[in-house]
Amino acid sequence: MCTKVVYSPVNGNVITTNKIKDDVFGSNTLGEGFGIIPKDGKFVAPIAGEVTLCEGHAFSIKSNDNVEVLVHIGIETVSIKPEDKAQIFKYSCKVGDKVNIKDHIGEVDIEKIKQLGFDITTPVIVLKNPEKSRSIMIEHIGESLAGDSILSIE
């Protein structure tokens, strides 16, 4: 059995998903993972693979062994006005790009998100795969740096 590691996409404080104040992410509806409260807005790839989503408030990467990780920057940030999104979220990648662990993904204006009244807690979710059962274990809770090992998948 192969172990895959998911790394922190940003400097911050890692929390368990049950502490995320959102019904979908807090209840693991989309999959299991962790939350991180960013200290800054410099985001990196949490896994190696192909970018499958890279717009507005979220990005996701799918590994060549079919593990897909979604990074949803903030809670309810989907409702940020389009003109604000363009100034807040600046990605250096696009869908179809290949990335390695810790590659720069983009810059996010975390302070602006807070000023607009949104929770900056960022769910990092290993999306469910109905074809494959996985065991996910969080290895680290608390302060972490972008690129630190956070959870393992078996």
PDB file of C-alpha atoms in Angstrom:
ATOM      1  CA  MET A   1       0.000   0.000   0.000  1.00  0.00           C
ATOM      2  CA  CYS A   2       1.313   3.429  -0.954  1.00  0.00           C
ATOM      3  CA  THR A   3       1.194   6.405   1.394  1.00  0.00           C
ATOM      4  CA  LYS A   4       0.544   9.854  -0.039  1.00  0.00           C
ATOM      5  CA  VAL A   5       1.233  13.006   1.952  1.00  0.00           C
ATOM      6  CA  VAL A   6      -0.724  16.258   1.732  1.00  0.00           C
ATOM      7  CA  TYR A   7       1.261  19.353   2.625  1.00  0.00           C
ATOM      8  CA  SER A   8       0.147  22.694   4.010  1.00  0.00           C
ATOM      9  CA  PRO A   9      -0.729  25.108   1.176  1.00  0.00           C
ATOM     10  CA  VAL A  10      -0.008  28.224   3.268  1.00  0.00           C
ATOM     11  CA  ASN A  11       1.600  29.380   6.526  1.00  0.00           C
ATOM     12  CA  GLY A  12      -0.964  29.202   9.318  1.00  0.00           C
ATOM     13  CA  ASN A  13      -2.707  27.316  12.089  1.00  0.00           C
ATOM     14  CA  VAL A  14      -3.974  23.830  11.164  1.00  0.00           C
ATOM     15  CA  ILE A  15      -7.286  22.681  12.670  1.00  0.00           C
ATOM     16  CA  THR A  16      -9.442  19.576  12.285  1.00  0.00           C
ATOM     17  CA  THR A  17     -12.413  19.768   9.916  1.00  0.00           C
ATOM     18  CA  ASN A  18     -14.921  19.507  12.771  1.00  0.00           C
ATOM     19  CA  LYS A  19     -13.711  22.957  13.890  1.00  0.00           C
ATOM     20  CA  ILE A  20     -14.520  24.527  10.503  1.00  0.00           C
ATOM     21  CA  LYS A  21     -17.651  26.670  10.865  1.00  0.00           C
ATOM     22  CA  ASP A  22     -19.334  25.408   7.691  1.00  0.00           C
ATOM     23  CA  ASP A  23     -21.855  22.578   7.329  1.00  0.00           C
ATOM     24  CA  VAL A  24     -20.336  21.098   4.150  1.00  0.00           C
ATOM     25  CA  PHE A  25     -16.667  21.224   5.120  1.00  0.00           C
ATOM     26  CA  GLY A  26     -17.187  20.685   8.852  1.00  0.00           C
ATOM     27  CA  SER A  27     -19.140  17.475   8.258  1.00  0.00           C
ATOM     28  CA  ASN A  28     -16.720  16.002   5.661  1.00  0.00           C
ATOM     29  CA  THR A  29     -19.473  15.952   3.011  1.00  0.00           C
ATOM     30  CA  LEU A  30     -16.993  16.441   0.150  1.00  0.00           C
ATOM     31  CA  GLY A  31     -14.220  14.424   1.765  1.00  0.00           C
ATOM     32  CA  GLU A  32     -11.822  14.452   4.691  1.00  0.00           C
ATOM     33  CA  GLY A  33      -8.943  16.808   5.320  1.00  0.00           C
ATOM     34  CA  PHE A  34      -8.120  19.765   7.529  1.00  0.00           C
ATOM     35  CA  GLY A  35      -8.620  23.473   7.859  1.00  0.00           C
ATOM     36  CA  ILE A  36      -5.945  26.107   8.050  1.00  0.00           C
ATOM     37  CA  ILE A  37      -6.222  29.694   9.242  1.00  0.00           C
ATOM     38  CA  PRO A  38      -3.737  31.508   6.973  1.00  0.00           C
ATOM     39  CA  LYS A  39      -1.116  33.858   8.389  1.00  0.00           C
ATOM     40  CA  ASP A  40      -0.371  35.256   4.928  1.00  0.00           C
ATOM     41  CA  GLY A  41      -1.619  34.900   1.373  1.00  0.00           C
ATOM     42  CA  LYS A  42       1.190  32.948  -0.313  1.00  0.00           C
ATOM     43  CA  PHE A  43      -0.291  29.641  -1.483  1.00  0.00           C
ATOM     44  CA  VAL A  44       1.655  26.597  -2.706  1.00  0.00           C
ATOM     45  CA  ALA A  45       0.668  23.198  -4.101  1.00  0.00           C
ATOM     46  CA  PRO A  46      -0.274  20.716  -1.332  1.00  0.00           C
ATOM     47  CA  ILE A  47       0.353  17.753  -3.684  1.00  0.00           C
ATOM     48  CA  ALA A  48       1.971  17.137  -7.060  1.00  0.00           C
ATOM     49  CA  GLY A  49      -0.304  16.707 -10.062  1.00  0.00           C
ATOM     50  CA  GLU A  50      -2.485  18.533 -12.556  1.00  0.00           C
ATOM     51  CA  VAL A  51      -4.427  21.686 -11.707  1.00  0.00           C
ATOM     52  CA  THR A  52      -8.128  20.871 -12.164  1.00  0.00           C
ATOM     53  CA  LEU A  53      -9.597  24.116 -10.775  1.00  0.00           C
ATOM     54  CA  CYS A  54      -7.971  27.511 -10.372  1.00  0.00           C
ATOM     55  CA  GLU A  55     -10.403  30.371 -10.093  1.00  0.00           C
ATOM     56  CA  GLY A  56     -11.766  32.796  -7.568  1.00  0.00           C
ATOM     57  CA  HIS A  57     -11.901  31.349  -4.104  1.00  0.00           C
ATOM     58  CA  ALA A  58     -10.577  27.823  -4.779  1.00  0.00           C
ATOM     59  CA  PHE A  59      -8.061  25.631  -6.531  1.00  0.00           C
ATOM     60  CA  SER A  60      -7.668  21.880  -6.790  1.00  0.00           C
ATOM     61  CA  ILE A  61      -4.963  19.501  -7.906  1.00  0.00           C
ATOM     62  CA  LYS A  62      -5.326  15.859  -8.950  1.00  0.00           C
ATOM     63  CA  SER A  63      -2.349  13.522  -8.594  1.00  0.00           C
ATOM     64  CA  ASN A  64      -1.504  10.927 -11.226  1.00  0.00           C
ATOM     65  CA  ASP A  65      -2.796   8.249  -8.812  1.00  0.00           C
ATOM     66  CA  ASN A  66      -6.237   9.922  -8.719  1.00  0.00           C
ATOM     67  CA  VAL A  67      -6.074  11.759  -5.386  1.00  0.00           C
ATOM     68  CA  GLU A  68      -7.689  15.183  -5.743  1.00  0.00           C
ATOM     69  CA  VAL A  69      -7.158  17.913  -3.153  1.00  0.00           C
ATOM     70  CA  LEU A  70      -9.394  20.994  -3.022  1.00  0.00           C
ATOM     71  CA  VAL A  71      -8.153  24.183  -1.336  1.00  0.00           C
ATOM     72  CA  HIS A  72     -11.170  26.421  -0.640  1.00  0.00           C
ATOM     73  CA  ILE A  73      -9.838  29.808   0.471  1.00  0.00           C
ATOM     74  CA  GLY A  74     -12.183  31.091   3.171  1.00  0.00           C
ATOM     75  CA  ILE A  75     -15.741  30.215   4.117  1.00  0.00           C
ATOM     76  CA  GLU A  76     -18.627  31.422   1.913  1.00  0.00           C
ATOM     77  CA  THR A  77     -16.080  33.300  -0.227  1.00  0.00           C
ATOM     78  CA  VAL A  78     -17.899  32.062  -3.333  1.00  0.00           C
ATOM     79  CA  SER A  79     -20.226  35.029  -2.740  1.00  0.00           C
ATOM     80  CA  ILE A  80     -17.476  37.672  -2.977  1.00  0.00           C
ATOM     81  CA  LYS A  81     -18.364  40.052  -5.833  1.00  0.00           C
ATOM     82  CA  PRO A  82     -16.536  39.303  -9.106  1.00  0.00           C
ATOM     83  CA  GLU A  83     -14.860  42.724  -9.172  1.00  0.00           C
ATOM     84  CA  ASP A  84     -13.437  42.071  -5.680  1.00  0.00           C
ATOM     85  CA  LYS A  85     -12.395  38.493  -6.536  1.00  0.00           C
ATOM     86  CA  ALA A  86     -10.182  39.773  -9.346  1.00  0.00           C
ATOM     87  CA  GLN A  87      -8.250  41.911  -6.865  1.00  0.00           C
ATOM     88  CA  ILE A  88      -8.160  39.361  -4.023  1.00  0.00           C
ATOM     89  CA  PHE A  89      -7.215  36.117  -5.802  1.00  0.00           C
ATOM     90  CA  LYS A  90      -4.180  36.212  -8.138  1.00  0.00           C
ATOM     91  CA  TYR A  91      -3.148  32.791  -9.387  1.00  0.00           C
ATOM     92  CA  SER A  92       0.062  31.916 -11.209  1.00  0.00           C
ATOM     93  CA  CYS A  93      -1.412  28.673 -12.576  1.00  0.00           C
ATOM     94  CA  LYS A  94      -4.254  27.593 -14.819  1.00  0.00           C
ATOM     95  CA  VAL A  95      -6.289  24.431 -15.341  1.00  0.00           C
ATOM     96  CA  GLY A  96      -4.148  21.763 -16.989  1.00  0.00           C
ATOM     97  CA  ASP A  97      -0.832  22.976 -15.546  1.00  0.00           C
ATOM     98  CA  LYS A  98       1.385  20.345 -13.941  1.00  0.00           C
ATOM     99  CA  VAL A  99       2.679  21.304 -10.490  1.00  0.00           C
ATOM    100  CA  ASN A 100       5.026  19.821  -7.924  1.00  0.00           C
ATOM    101  CA  ILE A 101       4.677  19.901  -4.163  1.00  0.00           C
ATOM    102  CA  LYS A 102       5.355  23.417  -2.816  1.00  0.00           C
ATOM    103  CA  ASP A 103       5.155  25.076  -6.273  1.00  0.00           C
ATOM    104  CA  HIS A 104       3.789  28.624  -6.054  1.00  0.00           C
ATOM    105  CA  ILE A 105       0.049  28.651  -6.843  1.00  0.00           C
ATOM    106  CA  GLY A 106      -0.853  32.259  -6.158  1.00  0.00           C
ATOM    107  CA  GLU A 107      -1.275  35.246  -3.870  1.00  0.00           C
ATOM    108  CA  VAL A 108      -4.443  35.976  -1.929  1.00  0.00           C
ATOM    109  CA  ASP A 109      -5.284  39.211  -0.105  1.00  0.00           C
ATOM    110  CA  ILE A 110      -6.281  37.625   3.208  1.00  0.00           C
ATOM    111  CA  GLU A 111      -6.761  41.035   4.878  1.00  0.00           C
ATOM    112  CA  LYS A 112      -9.247  42.114   2.197  1.00  0.00           C
ATOM    113  CA  ILE A 113     -11.240  38.903   2.712  1.00  0.00           C
ATOM    114  CA  LYS A 114     -11.426  39.710   6.439  1.00  0.00           C
ATOM    115  CA  GLN A 115     -12.392  43.342   5.723  1.00  0.00           C
ATOM    116  CA  LEU A 116     -15.295  42.089   3.602  1.00  0.00           C
ATOM    117  CA  GLY A 117     -16.504  40.113   6.639  1.00  0.00           C
ATOM    118  CA  PHE A 118     -15.583  36.581   5.569  1.00  0.00           C
ATOM    119  CA  ASP A 119     -14.004  33.826   7.665  1.00  0.00           C
ATOM    120  CA  ILE A 120     -10.504  33.131   6.251  1.00  0.00           C
ATOM    121  CA  THR A 121     -10.429  29.523   7.487  1.00  0.00           C
ATOM    122  CA  THR A 122      -9.310  27.519   4.464  1.00  0.00           C
ATOM    123  CA  PRO A 123     -10.556  23.932   4.112  1.00  0.00           C
ATOM    124  CA  VAL A 124      -8.041  21.566   2.460  1.00  0.00           C
ATOM    125  CA  ILE A 125     -10.064  18.539   1.436  1.00  0.00           C
ATOM    126  CA  VAL A 126      -9.131  15.192  -0.114  1.00  0.00           C
ATOM    127  CA  LEU A 127     -12.179  14.849  -2.347  1.00  0.00           C
ATOM    128  CA  LYS A 128     -14.142  11.617  -2.052  1.00  0.00           C
ATOM    129  CA  ASN A 129     -13.514   9.012  -4.706  1.00  0.00           C
ATOM    130  CA  PRO A 130     -16.382   6.498  -4.905  1.00  0.00           C
ATOM    131  CA  GLU A 131     -14.097   3.988  -6.628  1.00  0.00           C
ATOM    132  CA  LYS A 132     -11.499   3.943  -3.873  1.00  0.00           C
ATOM    133  CA  SER A 133     -11.666   3.666  -0.109  1.00  0.00           C
ATOM    134  CA  ARG A 134      -8.954   5.611   1.667  1.00  0.00           C
ATOM    135  CA  SER A 135      -7.661   5.975   5.181  1.00  0.00           C
ATOM    136  CA  ILE A 136      -6.777   9.574   6.012  1.00  0.00           C
ATOM    137  CA  MET A 137      -4.761  10.486   9.107  1.00  0.00           C
ATOM    138  CA  ILE A 138      -3.907  13.983  10.262  1.00  0.00           C
ATOM    139  CA  GLU A 139      -0.258  14.051  11.307  1.00  0.00           C
ATOM    140  CA  HIS A 140       0.001  17.669  12.487  1.00  0.00           C
ATOM    141  CA  ILE A 141      -2.329  20.172  14.200  1.00  0.00           C
ATOM    142  CA  GLY A 142      -1.307  23.719  15.150  1.00  0.00           C
ATOM    143  CA  GLU A 143       1.173  26.145  13.657  1.00  0.00           C
ATOM    144  CA  SER A 144       2.667  25.096  10.339  1.00  0.00           C
ATOM    145  CA  LEU A 145       4.569  26.504   7.413  1.00  0.00           C
ATOM    146  CA  ALA A 146       3.604  26.194   3.764  1.00  0.00           C
ATOM    147  CA  GLY A 147       5.015  22.868   2.604  1.00  0.00           C
ATOM    148  CA  ASP A 148       4.900  21.141   6.007  1.00  0.00           C
ATOM    149  CA  SER A 149       3.520  17.590   6.005  1.00  0.00           C
ATOM    150  CA  ILE A 150      -0.025  17.660   7.451  1.00  0.00           C
ATOM    151  CA  LEU A 151      -1.843  14.441   6.616  1.00  0.00           C
ATOM    152  CA  SER A 152      -1.260  11.041   5.110  1.00  0.00           C
ATOM    153  CA  ILE A 153      -3.486   8.966   2.865  1.00  0.00           C
ATOM    154  CA  GLU A 154      -3.315   5.160   2.667  1.00  0.00           C
TER     155      GLU A 154
END
